[in-house]
Coordinates of N, CA and C in Angstrom, one line a residue:
X1 N 8.5 15.3 -11.1 CA 9.7 16.0 -11.6 C 10.9 15.1 -11.2
X2 N 11.9 15.2 -12.0 CA 13.1 14.4 -11.8 C 14.1 15.2 -11.0
X3 N 15.2 14.5 -10.6 CA 16.2 15.1 -9.8 C 17.2 15.9 -10.6
X4 N 17.9 16.8 -10.0 CA 18.9 17.6 -10.7 C 20.2 17.6 -9.9
X5 N 21.2 18.4 -10.2 CA 22.5 18.4 -9.5 C 22.3 18.8 -8.0
X6 N 21.2 19.6 -7.8 CA 21.0 20.0 -6.4 C 19.8 19.3 -5.8
X7 N 19.2 18.4 -6.6 CA 18.0 17.7 -6.1 C 16.8 18.6 -6.4
X8 N 15.6 18.0 -6.2 CA 14.3 18.7 -6.5 C 13.2 18.2 -5.5
X9 N 12.1 18.9 -5.6 CA 11.0 18.5 -4.8 C 9.8 17.9 -5.6
X10 N 9.3 16.8 -5.2 CA 8.2 16.1 -5.9 C 7.0 16.3 -5.1
X11 N 5.9 16.7 -5.8 CA 4.6 16.9 -5.2 C 3.8 15.6 -5.3
X12 N 3.4 15.0 -4.2 CA 2.7 13.7 -4.2 C 1.3 13.8 -4.8
X13 N 1.0 12.9 -5.7 CA -0.3 12.8 -6.3 C -1.1 11.7 -5.5
X14 N -2.4 11.7 -5.6 CA -3.3 10.7 -5.0 C -2.8 9.3 -5.3
X15 N -2.7 8.5 -4.4 CA -2.3 7.1 -4.6 C -0.8 6.8 -4.6
X16 N 0.0 7.8 -4.5 CA 1.5 7.6 -4.5 C 2.0 7.4 -3.1
X17 N 2.8 6.4 -3.0 CA 3.6 6.1 -1.8 C 5.1 6.3 -2.2
X18 N 5.9 6.2 -1.2 CA 7.4 6.3 -1.4 C 7.9 5.3 -2.4
X19 N 7.4 4.0 -2.3 CA 7.9 3.0 -3.2 C 7.6 3.4 -4.6
X20 N 6.4 3.9 -4.9 CA 6.1 4.2 -6.3 C 6.9 5.4 -6.8
X21 N 7.0 6.4 -5.9 CA 7.8 7.6 -6.3 C 9.3 7.2 -6.6
X22 N 9.8 6.4 -5.7 CA 11.2 6.0 -5.9 C 11.4 5.2 -7.2
X23 N 10.5 4.3 -7.4 CA 10.6 3.4 -8.7 C 10.5 4.3 -9.9
X24 N 9.6 5.3 -9.9 CA 9.4 6.1 -11.1 C 10.6 7.0 -11.3
X25 N 11.3 7.4 -10.3 CA 12.3 8.4 -10.4 C 13.7 7.8 -10.3
X26 N 13.8 6.4 -10.2 CA 15.1 5.7 -10.2 C 15.9 5.8 -8.9
X27 N 15.2 5.7 -7.8 CA 15.8 5.7 -6.5 C 15.5 4.4 -5.8
X28 N 16.2 4.0 -4.7 CA 15.8 3.1 -3.7 C 14.9 3.8 -2.8
X29 N 13.8 3.2 -2.3 CA 12.9 4.0 -1.5 C 13.5 4.5 -0.2
X30 N 14.4 3.7 0.4 CA 15.0 4.1 1.6 C 15.9 5.4 1.4
X31 N 16.5 5.4 0.2 CA 17.3 6.6 -0.1 C 16.5 7.9 0.0
X32 N 15.3 7.8 -0.5 CA 14.4 9.0 -0.4 C 13.9 9.2 1.0
X33 N 13.4 8.1 1.6 CA 12.7 8.3 2.9 C 13.6 8.7 4.0
X34 N 14.9 8.2 4.0 CA 15.8 8.5 5.0 C 16.7 9.8 4.8
X35 N 16.5 10.4 3.7 CA 17.2 11.6 3.4 C 16.9 12.7 4.4
X36 N 17.9 13.5 4.8 CA 17.7 14.6 5.8 C 16.6 15.6 5.4
X37 N 16.5 15.9 4.1 CA 15.5 16.9 3.7 C 14.1 16.3 3.7
X38 N 13.9 15.0 4.0 CA 12.6 14.5 4.1 C 12.2 14.2 5.6
X39 N 13.0 14.8 6.5 CA 12.7 14.5 7.9 C 11.3 15.1 8.3
X40 N 10.9 16.2 7.7 CA 9.6 16.7 8.0 C 8.4 15.8 7.6
X41 N 8.5 15.3 6.4 CA 7.5 14.4 5.9 C 7.5 13.1 6.7
X42 N 8.7 12.6 7.2 CA 8.7 11.4 8.0 C 8.0 11.6 9.3
X43 N 8.2 12.8 9.9 CA 7.6 13.0 11.2 C 6.1 13.2 11.1
X44 N 5.7 13.8 9.9 CA 4.2 14.0 9.7 C 3.5 12.7 9.2
X45 N 4.2 11.9 8.5 CA 3.6 10.7 8.0 C 4.5 9.5 8.3
X46 N 4.3 8.9 9.5 CA 5.2 7.8 9.9 C 5.2 6.6 9.0
X47 N 4.1 6.4 8.3 CA 4.1 5.3 7.3 C 4.4 5.8 5.9
X48 N 5.5 5.3 5.3 CA 5.9 5.9 4.0 C 4.9 5.5 2.9
X49 N 4.1 4.5 3.1 CA 3.1 4.1 2.2 C 1.8 4.8 2.3
X50 N 1.7 5.7 3.3 CA 0.4 6.4 3.5 C 0.7 7.9 3.4
X51 N 0.8 8.4 2.2 CA 1.1 9.8 2.0 C -0.3 10.5 1.5
X52 N -0.3 11.8 1.5 CA -1.5 12.5 1.1 C -1.2 13.4 -0.1
X53 N -2.1 13.5 -1.1 CA -1.9 14.4 -2.2 C -1.5 15.8 -1.8
X54 N -0.4 16.3 -2.4 CA 0.1 17.6 -2.0 C 1.3 17.6 -1.1
X55 N 1.6 16.4 -0.4 CA 2.8 16.3 0.3 C 4.0 16.5 -0.6
X56 N 5.1 16.9 0.0 CA 6.3 17.2 -0.7 C 7.4 16.2 -0.3
X57 N 8.1 15.6 -1.3 CA 9.1 14.6 -1.1 C 10.4 15.1 -1.8
X58 N 11.5 15.2 -1.1 CA 12.7 15.6 -1.8 C 13.4 14.5 -2.5
X59 N 13.8 14.8 -3.8 CA 14.5 13.9 -4.6 C 16.0 14.3 -4.6
X60 N 16.9 13.7 -3.9 CA 18.3 14.1 -3.9 C 19.0 13.9 -5.2
X61 N 20.1 14.6 -5.4 CA 20.9 14.3 -6.6 C 21.4 12.8 -6.6
X62 N 21.5 12.3 -7.8 CA 21.9 10.9 -7.9 C 23.4 10.8 -8.1
X63 N 24.0 9.8 -7.4 CA 25.4 9.5 -7.6 C 25.6 8.3 -8.5
X64 N 26.8 8.1 -8.8 CA 27.1 6.9 -9.7 C 28.0 5.9 -8.9
X65 N 27.7 4.7 -9.2 CA 28.5 3.6 -8.5 C 29.2 2.8 -9.6
X66 N 30.5 2.6 -9.5 CA 31.2 1.8 -10.5 C 31.6 0.4 -9.9
X67 N 31.5 -0.6 -10.7 CA 31.9 -1.9 -10.3 C 33.0 -2.5 -11.3
X68 N 34.1 -2.9 -10.8 CA 35.1 -3.5 -11.6 C 34.8 -5.0 -11.9
X69 N 34.6 -5.3 -13.2 CA 34.3 -6.7 -13.5 C 35.1 -7.0 -14.8
X70 N 35.4 -8.3 -15.0 CA 36.0 -8.7 -16.2 C 35.1 -8.6 -17.4
X71 N 35.7 -8.3 -18.6 CA 34.8 -8.0 -19.7 C 34.5 -9.3 -20.5
X72 N 35.2 -10.4 -20.2 CA 34.9 -11.6 -20.9 C 34.1 -12.6 -20.1
X73 N 33.3 -12.1 -19.2 CA 32.4 -13.0 -18.4 C 31.1 -12.4 -18.2
X74 N 30.1 -13.2 -17.8 CA 28.8 -12.7 -17.6 C 28.6 -12.4 -16.1
X75 N 28.0 -11.3 -15.8 CA 27.8 -10.9 -14.4 C 26.4 -10.5 -14.1
X76 N 25.9 -10.8 -12.9 CA 24.6 -10.6 -12.5 C 24.5 -9.5 -11.4
X77 N 23.7 -8.5 -11.5 CA 23.5 -7.5 -10.6 C 22.1 -7.5 -10.1
X78 N 21.9 -7.4 -8.8 CA 20.6 -7.4 -8.2 C 20.3 -6.0 -7.7
X79 N 19.1 -5.5 -8.1 CA 18.7 -4.2 -7.6 C 18.1 -4.3 -6.2
X80 N 18.6 -3.5 -5.2 CA 18.1 -3.6 -3.9 C 16.9 -2.7 -3.7
X81 N 16.1 -2.9 -2.7 CA 15.0 -2.1 -2.4 C 13.7 -2.5 -3.0
X82 N 13.7 -3.5 -3.8 CA 12.5 -4.0 -4.4 C 12.3 -5.5 -4.0
X83 N 11.1 -6.0 -4.0 CA 9.8 -5.2 -4.1 C 9.3 -4.7 -2.8
X84 N 8.2 -4.0 -2.8 CA 7.4 -3.7 -1.6 C 6.5 -4.9 -1.3
X85 N 5.7 -4.8 -0.3 CA 4.8 -5.9 0.1 C 3.4 -5.4 0.3
X86 N 2.5 -6.2 -0.1 CA 1.0 -6.0 0.1 C 0.6 -6.9 1.3
X87 N 0.1 -6.2 2.3 CA -0.3 -6.9 3.5 C -1.8 -6.7 3.8
X88 N -2.5 -7.8 3.9 CA -3.9 -7.8 4.2 C -4.3 -8.8 5.2
X89 N -5.4 -8.6 5.9 CA -6.0 -9.6 6.8 C -7.4 -9.8 6.4
X90 N -7.8 -11.0 6.1 CA -9.2 -11.3 5.7 C -10.0 -11.8 6.9
X91 N -11.2 -11.3 7.1 CA -12.0 -11.7 8.2 C -13.5 -11.9 7.7
X92 N -14.3 -12.6 8.4 CA -15.7 -12.8 8.1 C -16.4 -12.8 9.5
X93 N -17.3 -11.9 9.7 CA -18.1 -11.8 10.9 C -17.1 -11.7 12.1
X94 N -16.0 -11.0 11.9 CA -15.1 -10.7 13.0 C -14.1 -11.8 13.2
X95 N -14.2 -12.9 12.4 CA -13.3 -14.1 12.6 C -12.3 -14.1 11.4
X96 N -11.1 -14.5 11.6 CA -10.1 -14.5 10.5 C -10.4 -15.7 9.5
X97 N -10.2 -15.4 8.2 CA -10.4 -16.4 7.2 C -9.1 -17.1 7.0
X98 N -8.8 -18.0 7.9 CA -7.5 -18.7 8.0 C -7.4 -19.8 6.9
X99 N -6.1 -19.9 6.4 CA -5.8 -21.0 5.5 C -6.7 -21.1 4.3
X100 N -7.1 -20.0 3.8 CA -8.0 -19.9 2.7 C -7.3 -19.6 1.4
X101 N -7.5 -20.4 0.3 CA -6.8 -20.2 -1.0 C -7.3 -18.8 -1.6
X102 N -6.3 -18.2 -2.3 CA -6.6 -16.9 -3.0 C -5.8 -16.9 -4.2
X103 N -6.3 -16.0 -5.1 CA -5.6 -15.6 -6.3 C -5.4 -14.1 -6.4
X104 N -4.2 -13.6 -6.6 CA -4.0 -12.2 -6.7 C -3.4 -11.9 -8.1
X105 N -4.1 -11.0 -8.8 CA -3.7 -10.6 -10.1 C -3.3 -9.1 -10.2
X106 N -2.1 -8.8 -10.7 CA -1.8 -7.4 -11.0 C -0.9 -7.4 -12.3
X107 N -1.2 -6.4 -13.1 CA -0.5 -6.3 -14.4 C -0.7 -7.7 -15.1
X108 N 0.4 -8.3 -15.5 CA 0.4 -9.6 -16.2 C 0.8 -10.7 -15.3
X109 N 0.7 -10.5 -14.0 CA 1.2 -11.4 -13.0 C 0.0 -12.1 -12.3
X110 N 0.0 -13.4 -12.1 CA -1.0 -14.1 -11.4 C -0.4 -14.9 -10.3
X111 N -0.8 -14.7 -9.1 CA -0.2 -15.4 -7.9 C -1.3 -16.1 -7.2
X112 N -1.0 -17.4 -6.8 CA -1.9 -18.1 -6.0 C -1.2 -18.5 -4.7
X113 N -2.0 -18.6 -3.7 CA -1.5 -18.9 -2.3 C -2.6 -19.1 -1.4
X114 N -2.3 -19.2 -0.1 CA -3.3 -19.3 0.9 C -3.0 -18.4 2.1
X115 N -4.1 -17.9 2.7 CA -3.8 -17.0 3.9 C -3.2 -17.9 5.0
X116 N -2.6 -17.2 6.0 CA -2.1 -18.0 7.1 C -3.2 -18.2 8.1
X117 N -2.9 -18.8 9.3 CA -3.9 -19.1 10.2 C -4.7 -18.0 10.7
X118 N -4.2 -16.7 10.6 CA -4.9 -15.5 11.1 C -5.6 -14.8 9.9
X119 N -5.6 -15.4 8.7 CA -6.3 -14.8 7.6 C -5.4 -13.8 6.9
X120 N -4.1 -13.8 7.1 CA -3.2 -12.7 6.6 C -2.6 -13.1 5.2
X121 N -2.5 -12.1 4.4 CA -1.7 -12.2 3.1 C -0.5 -11.3 3.2
X122 N 0.6 -11.7 2.9 CA 1.9 -10.9 2.9 C 2.6 -11.2 1.6
X123 N 2.3 -10.4 0.6 CA 2.8 -10.8 -0.7 C 3.7 -9.7 -1.3
X124 N 5.0 -10.0 -1.7 CA 5.8 -9.0 -2.4 C 5.2 -8.6 -3.7
X125 N 5.2 -7.3 -4.0 CA 4.8 -6.7 -5.2 C 5.7 -5.6 -5.7
X126 N 5.8 -5.3 -7.0 CA 6.6 -4.2 -7.4 C 6.1 -2.9 -6.9
X127 N 6.9 -1.9 -6.7 CA 6.6 -0.6 -6.1 C 5.6 0.2 -6.9
X128 N 5.6 0.0 -8.2 CA 4.7 0.8 -9.1 C 3.3 0.3 -9.2
X129 N 3.0 -0.9 -8.7 CA 1.6 -1.5 -8.8 C 0.6 -0.6 -8.1
X130 N -0.4 -0.2 -8.8 CA -1.5 0.6 -8.2 C -2.8 -0.1 -8.0
X131 N -3.1 -1.1 -8.8 CA -4.3 -1.8 -8.6 C -4.1 -3.3 -8.7
X132 N -4.9 -4.1 -8.1 CA -4.9 -5.6 -8.2 C -6.3 -6.1 -8.0
X133 N -6.4 -7.4 -8.3 CA -7.7 -8.1 -8.1 C -7.4 -9.3 -7.2
X134 N -8.2 -9.4 -6.1 CA -8.1 -10.5 -5.2 C -9.3 -11.4 -5.4
X135 N -9.1 -12.7 -5.6 CA -10.2 -13.6 -5.9 C -10.2 -14.7 -4.8
X136 N -11.3 -14.9 -4.2 CA -11.5 -16.0 -3.2 C -12.6 -16.9 -3.5
X137 N -12.8 -17.9 -2.7 CA -13.9 -18.8 -2.8 C -14.1 -19.4 -4.2
X138 N -13.0 -19.9 -4.8 CA -13.0 -20.5 -6.1 C -13.6 -19.6 -7.2
X139 N -13.3 -18.3 -7.1 CA -13.7 -17.3 -8.1 C -15.1 -16.7 -7.8
X140 N -15.8 -17.1 -6.7 CA -17.1 -16.5 -6.4 C -17.0 -15.2 -5.7
X141 N -15.9 -14.9 -5.2 CA -15.7 -13.6 -4.6 C -14.5 -12.9 -5.2
X142 N -14.7 -11.6 -5.7 CA -13.7 -10.8 -6.3 C -13.6 -9.5 -5.7
X143 N -12.4 -9.0 -5.3 CA -12.3 -7.8 -4.6 C -11.2 -6.9 -5.3
X144 N -11.6 -5.8 -6.0 CA -10.6 -5.0 -6.6 C -9.8 -4.2 -5.5
X145 N -8.5 -4.2 -5.6 CA -7.7 -3.5 -4.6 C -7.0 -2.3 -5.2
X146 N -7.2 -1.1 -4.6 CA -6.5 0.1 -5.0 C -5.3 0.3 -4.0
X147 N -4.1 0.2 -4.5 CA -2.9 0.2 -3.7 C -2.3 1.6 -3.6
X148 N -2.1 2.1 -2.4 CA -1.5 3.4 -2.2 C -2.5 4.5 -1.9
X149 N -3.8 4.3 -2.0 CA -4.7 5.4 -1.7 C -5.2 5.5 -0.3
X150 N -4.7 4.6 0.6 CA -5.0 4.7 2.0 C -4.3 5.8 2.7
X151 N -5.1 6.8 3.2 CA -4.5 7.9 3.8 C -4.2 7.6 5.3
X152 N -3.3 8.4 6.0 CA -3.0 8.2 7.4 C -4.3 8.3 8.2
X153 N -4.4 7.6 9.3 CA -5.5 7.6 10.2 C -5.7 8.9 10.9
X154 N -4.7 9.8 10.8 CA -4.8 11.1 11.4 C -5.7 12.0 10.5
X155 N -5.9 11.6 9.2 CA -6.7 12.4 8.3 C -8.1 11.9 8.3
X156 N -9.1 12.8 8.2 CA -10.5 12.4 8.2 C -10.8 11.3 7.2
X157 N -10.2 11.5 6.0 CA -10.5 10.5 4.9 C -9.9 9.2 5.3
X158 N -8.7 9.2 6.0 CA -8.1 7.9 6.4 C -9.0 7.2 7.4
X159 N -9.7 7.9 8.3 CA -10.6 7.3 9.2 C -11.8 6.7 8.5
X160 N -12.3 7.4 7.5 CA -13.4 6.9 6.7 C -13.0 5.6 5.9
X161 N -11.9 5.7 5.3 CA -11.4 4.5 4.6 C -11.3 3.3 5.4
X162 N -10.8 3.4 6.7 CA -10.7 2.3 7.5 C -12.0 1.8 8.0
X163 N -12.9 2.7 8.3 CA -14.3 2.3 8.7 C -15.0 1.5 7.6
X164 N -14.8 2.0 6.3 CA -15.4 1.2 5.2 C -14.8 -0.1 5.1
X165 N -13.5 -0.2 5.2 CA -12.8 -1.5 5.0 C -13.2 -2.5 6.1
X166 N -13.5 -2.0 7.3 CA -13.9 -2.8 8.4 C -15.4 -3.1 8.4
X167 N -16.1 -2.6 7.4 CA -17.5 -3.0 7.3 C -18.5 -2.0 8.0
X168 N -18.0 -0.8 8.3 CA -18.8 0.3 8.9 C -19.1 1.3 7.8
X169 N -20.4 1.3 7.3 CA -20.7 2.1 6.2 C -20.9 3.6 6.7
X170 N -20.0 4.4 6.2 CA -20.0 5.8 6.5 C -20.4 6.7 5.4
X171 N -20.9 6.1 4.3 CA -21.5 6.8 3.2 C -20.5 7.3 2.2
X172 N -19.2 7.0 2.3 CA -18.2 7.5 1.4 C -16.9 7.9 2.1
X173 N -16.0 8.4 1.4 CA -14.7 8.8 1.9 C -14.3 10.2 1.4
X174 N -15.2 11.2 1.6 CA -15.0 12.5 1.1 C -14.3 13.4 2.1
X175 N -13.9 12.9 3.3 CA -13.2 13.7 4.2 C -14.0 14.6 5.1
X176 N -15.3 14.5 4.9 CA -16.3 15.4 5.6 C -17.0 14.5 6.7
X177 N -17.0 15.0 7.9 CA -17.5 14.2 9.0 C -19.0 14.5 9.1
X178 N -19.8 13.9 8.1 CA -21.2 14.1 8.1 C -22.0 13.1 8.9
X179 N -23.3 13.0 8.7 CA -24.2 12.2 9.5 C -23.8 10.7 9.3
X180 N -23.4 10.3 8.1 CA -23.1 8.9 7.8 C -21.8 8.5 8.6
X181 N -20.8 9.4 8.6 CA -19.6 9.1 9.3 C -19.8 9.1 10.8
X182 N -20.6 10.0 11.3 CA -20.9 10.0 12.7 C -21.6 8.7 13.1
X183 N -22.6 8.2 12.3 CA -23.3 7.0 12.7 C -22.3 5.8 12.6
X184 N -21.4 5.7 11.7 CA -20.4 4.7 11.6 C -19.5 4.7 12.8
X185 N -19.1 5.9 13.2 CA -18.2 6.0 14.3 C -18.9 5.6 15.6
X186 N -20.1 5.9 15.8 CA -20.9 5.5 17.0 C -21.0 4.0 17.0
X187 N -21.2 3.3 15.9 CA -21.3 1.9 15.9 C -20.0 1.3 16.1
X188 N -18.9 1.8 15.5 CA -17.6 1.3 15.8 C -17.2 1.4 17.2
X189 N -17.4 2.6 17.8 CA -17.1 2.8 19.2 C -17.9 1.9 20.1
X190 N -19.2 1.7 19.8 CA -20.0 0.8 20.7 C -19.5 -0.6 20.6
X191 N -19.1 -1.1 19.5 CA -18.6 -2.5 19.3 C -17.2 -2.7 19.8
X192 N -16.5 -1.7 20.0 CA -15.1 -1.8 20.5 C -14.8 -1.2 21.9
X193 N -15.9 -1.1 22.6 CA -15.8 -0.7 24.0 C -15.2 0.7 24.2
X194 N -15.5 1.6 23.3 CA -15.0 3.0 23.4 C -16.2 4.0 23.8
X195 N -15.8 5.1 24.3 CA -16.8 6.1 24.6 C -17.5 6.5 23.3
X196 N -18.8 6.5 23.3 CA -19.6 6.7 22.1 C -19.8 8.2 21.9
X197 N -18.8 8.8 21.3 CA -18.8 10.3 21.0 C -19.2 10.6 19.6
X198 N -19.1 9.7 18.7 CA -19.3 9.9 17.3 C -18.3 10.8 16.6
X199 N -17.2 11.1 17.4 CA -16.1 11.9 16.9 C -14.9 11.1 16.6
X200 N -14.0 11.7 15.7 CA -12.8 11.1 15.4 C -11.7 11.4 16.5
X201 N -12.0 10.9 17.7 CA -11.1 11.3 18.8 C -9.9 10.4 18.8
X202 N -8.9 10.7 19.7 CA -7.7 9.9 19.8 C -7.9 8.4 20.1
X203 N -8.7 8.0 21.1 CA -8.9 6.6 21.3 C -9.5 5.9 20.1
X204 N -10.4 6.5 19.4 CA -11.0 5.9 18.2 C -10.0 5.7 17.1
X205 N -9.1 6.7 16.9 CA -8.1 6.6 15.9 C -7.1 5.5 16.3
X206 N -6.8 5.4 17.6 CA -5.9 4.3 18.1 C -6.5 2.9 17.8
X207 N -7.8 2.8 18.1 CA -8.4 1.5 17.9 C -8.5 1.2 16.4
X208 N -8.7 2.1 15.5 CA -8.7 1.9 14.1 C -7.3 1.5 13.6
X209 N -6.3 2.1 14.2 CA -4.9 1.8 13.8 C -4.6 0.4 14.3
X210 N -5.1 -0.1 15.4 CA -4.8 -1.4 15.9 C -5.5 -2.5 15.0
X211 N -6.7 -2.1 14.5 CA -7.4 -3.1 13.7 C -7.1 -3.0 12.2
X212 N -6.6 -1.9 11.8 CA -6.4 -1.7 10.3 C -5.1 -0.8 10.2
X213 N -4.0 -1.4 9.6 CA -2.8 -0.7 9.5 C -2.9 0.7 8.9

């Protein structure tokens, strides 16, 4: 829904982050995120890129800004707040894939680059991008990326997503702590020096947060 003179509330859909909501509705993302009516969602979801379907975001009324410029000249205006950034770290057998060439494709854009020494990619992307394809190893490895669907680690599905991304097969990301999730948690806990409870406890969530944003 769009804003009105008094503002309105937007219900978050799966895969939406603040950047996408702001771009769709014509705001700068910080204008939304830092608005006083969004203090509750800020405290509940510290990362603006990790929202959950059903969350509520306030869209404040829009103001207008006027700029005095000569009519017989060309002027350039730059929109602030764009783009957002895609951040990844590539590893193999627990070791970073440092200085490795990659190709990133989204919409009609093709970007080539190399990871840094720690296997990290930090690439600016438009806020509305929802999917991308990452290609490595001269095209022999292709990884589809779904942007914006990562839930907070405080959510069961967020734990499962991070386990899967780190190579711990938990059988899916349905948000249910079944046998597959418990086995993945036990393996993760054992390999990271944690108490092997098989539960989504605080130390386990902290370790997942350290290893996976």
